[in-house]
Amino acid sequence: MFNQASETAEDFNNTYKYVKEKPIYVTESRSFIADALPEGEVVQIALPTNPAFAAAFAGAGGGGAKEEQQENFAVAKVWIEDGCIVCNACEDIYPEVFEVLEDTCIIRPEAPLNDGLRILEAAEACPVEVIKFDKA
């Protein structure tokens, strides 16, 4: 259909006196950079990482009660259920046990299962919660 056209749009408009104004659209410009802070007294957020409030958080020890250190344990079996999104979190934590492939994760053959705390850490770090294990 287009290859059969014999004149341009401008020729058509001139022949048939077809003139139509094109609408002008105004695009609002936006910036993701915050405006400068006003001079004078500025309100600050009280965060432990803000040096201005370091004294207020002193002795807080990270904001929570101290957890008792968990004793390490052995694992009898560890497996990966369907649904792995290959995020590499488990392999980053315990590469001796977990191997991330192109589309899933596997447990390495002859993987050491004596460090249950690292396997637990990998299972808790898994965003889709597909790492499962049984304690020995």
XYZ file of C-alpha atoms in Angstrom:
136
model
C 0.000 0.000 0.000
C 2.746 2.481 0.927
C 4.867 1.572 -2.058
C 1.958 2.673 -4.323
C 1.948 6.236 -3.009
C 2.557 8.753 -5.766
C 2.820 12.007 -3.816
C 4.129 13.315 -0.527
C 2.006 14.507 2.358
C 3.030 18.087 1.540
C 1.856 17.663 -2.083
C -1.488 16.292 -0.879
C -1.961 19.186 1.553
C -1.161 21.754 -1.151
C -3.480 20.104 -3.721
C -6.484 19.712 -1.409
C -5.790 22.771 0.743
C -5.754 20.590 3.836
C -4.129 22.599 6.590
C -4.440 21.625 10.180
C -2.543 23.203 13.019
C -0.450 20.841 15.031
C -1.121 20.990 18.753
C 1.693 22.159 20.947
C 2.269 20.005 23.962
C 4.106 21.404 26.942
C 6.221 18.863 28.728
C 6.821 19.607 32.353
C 10.448 19.184 33.307
C 11.171 17.367 36.514
C 14.277 17.003 38.562
C 15.088 14.263 41.002
C 17.601 16.475 42.766
C 16.296 18.027 45.956
C 16.150 21.777 46.355
C 18.897 23.381 48.418
C 18.255 23.443 52.152
C 17.232 26.794 53.579
C 19.734 28.837 55.558
C 19.526 28.805 59.341
C 18.236 26.119 61.651
C 17.679 22.881 59.748
C 15.731 19.939 61.088
C 17.757 16.732 61.108
C 16.635 13.128 61.351
C 17.857 11.326 64.448
C 19.642 8.277 63.046
C 22.448 6.326 64.664
C 24.587 6.961 61.574
C 24.182 10.749 61.838
C 27.212 12.075 63.796
C 25.086 14.857 65.284
C 23.084 12.244 67.194
C 25.887 9.790 68.019
C 25.688 10.584 71.739
C 21.943 9.883 71.833
C 22.535 6.363 70.538
C 25.678 5.631 72.581
C 25.398 2.382 74.453
C 22.491 1.184 72.365
C 24.697 -1.548 70.925
C 23.097 -1.529 67.485
C 19.619 -0.833 68.706
C 18.628 -4.265 69.922
C 19.116 -6.690 72.746
C 22.141 -8.927 72.496
C 21.328 -12.336 71.137
C 22.887 -15.346 72.698
C 25.385 -16.884 70.341
C 23.906 -19.984 68.754
C 25.917 -23.169 68.956
C 26.955 -24.698 65.644
C 25.294 -27.926 64.528
C 25.642 -30.573 61.844
C 23.177 -30.976 58.981
C 21.937 -34.386 57.822
C 20.480 -33.226 54.508
C 20.261 -29.961 52.546
C 18.285 -29.412 49.344
C 16.953 -26.726 47.028
C 13.236 -26.686 46.214
C 11.863 -25.455 42.872
C 11.790 -21.698 42.433
C 15.459 -20.676 42.739
C 16.017 -17.260 41.134
C 19.831 -17.675 40.931
C 20.605 -14.625 43.052
C 23.944 -16.134 44.226
C 23.298 -15.289 47.897
C 23.776 -18.887 49.057
C 26.956 -19.419 47.048
C 28.383 -16.151 48.360
C 27.776 -17.321 51.938
C 28.851 -20.967 51.644
C 30.436 -21.793 48.251
C 31.659 -25.178 49.491
C 28.021 -26.379 49.668
C 26.051 -24.330 47.112
C 26.772 -24.018 43.398
C 24.684 -21.584 41.352
C 24.172 -22.669 37.754
C 22.617 -20.767 34.847
C 18.999 -21.429 35.871
C 19.096 -23.030 39.328
C 21.270 -23.872 42.290
C 22.574 -27.295 43.298
C 24.199 -28.803 46.341
C 27.782 -29.754 45.552
C 28.608 -33.462 45.704
C 30.473 -34.337 48.903
C 29.504 -30.952 50.385
C 30.608 -30.462 54.006
C 27.505 -30.487 56.192
C 29.234 -29.875 59.521
C 28.698 -26.078 59.595
C 24.963 -25.772 60.132
C 25.173 -22.090 61.055
C 26.448 -21.146 57.591
C 23.785 -23.308 55.929
C 21.176 -21.642 58.158
C 22.569 -18.216 57.196
C 22.310 -19.119 53.494
C 18.733 -20.372 53.975
C 17.745 -17.168 55.786
C 19.421 -15.028 53.097
C 17.528 -16.783 50.289
C 14.925 -14.266 49.027
C 12.578 -16.988 47.758
C 13.121 -19.363 50.711
C 13.887 -22.482 48.661
C 16.877 -23.707 50.702
C 15.772 -26.439 53.096
C 17.747 -28.627 55.470
C 17.371 -31.227 58.211
C 19.528 -31.088 61.316
C 21.584 -34.189 62.050
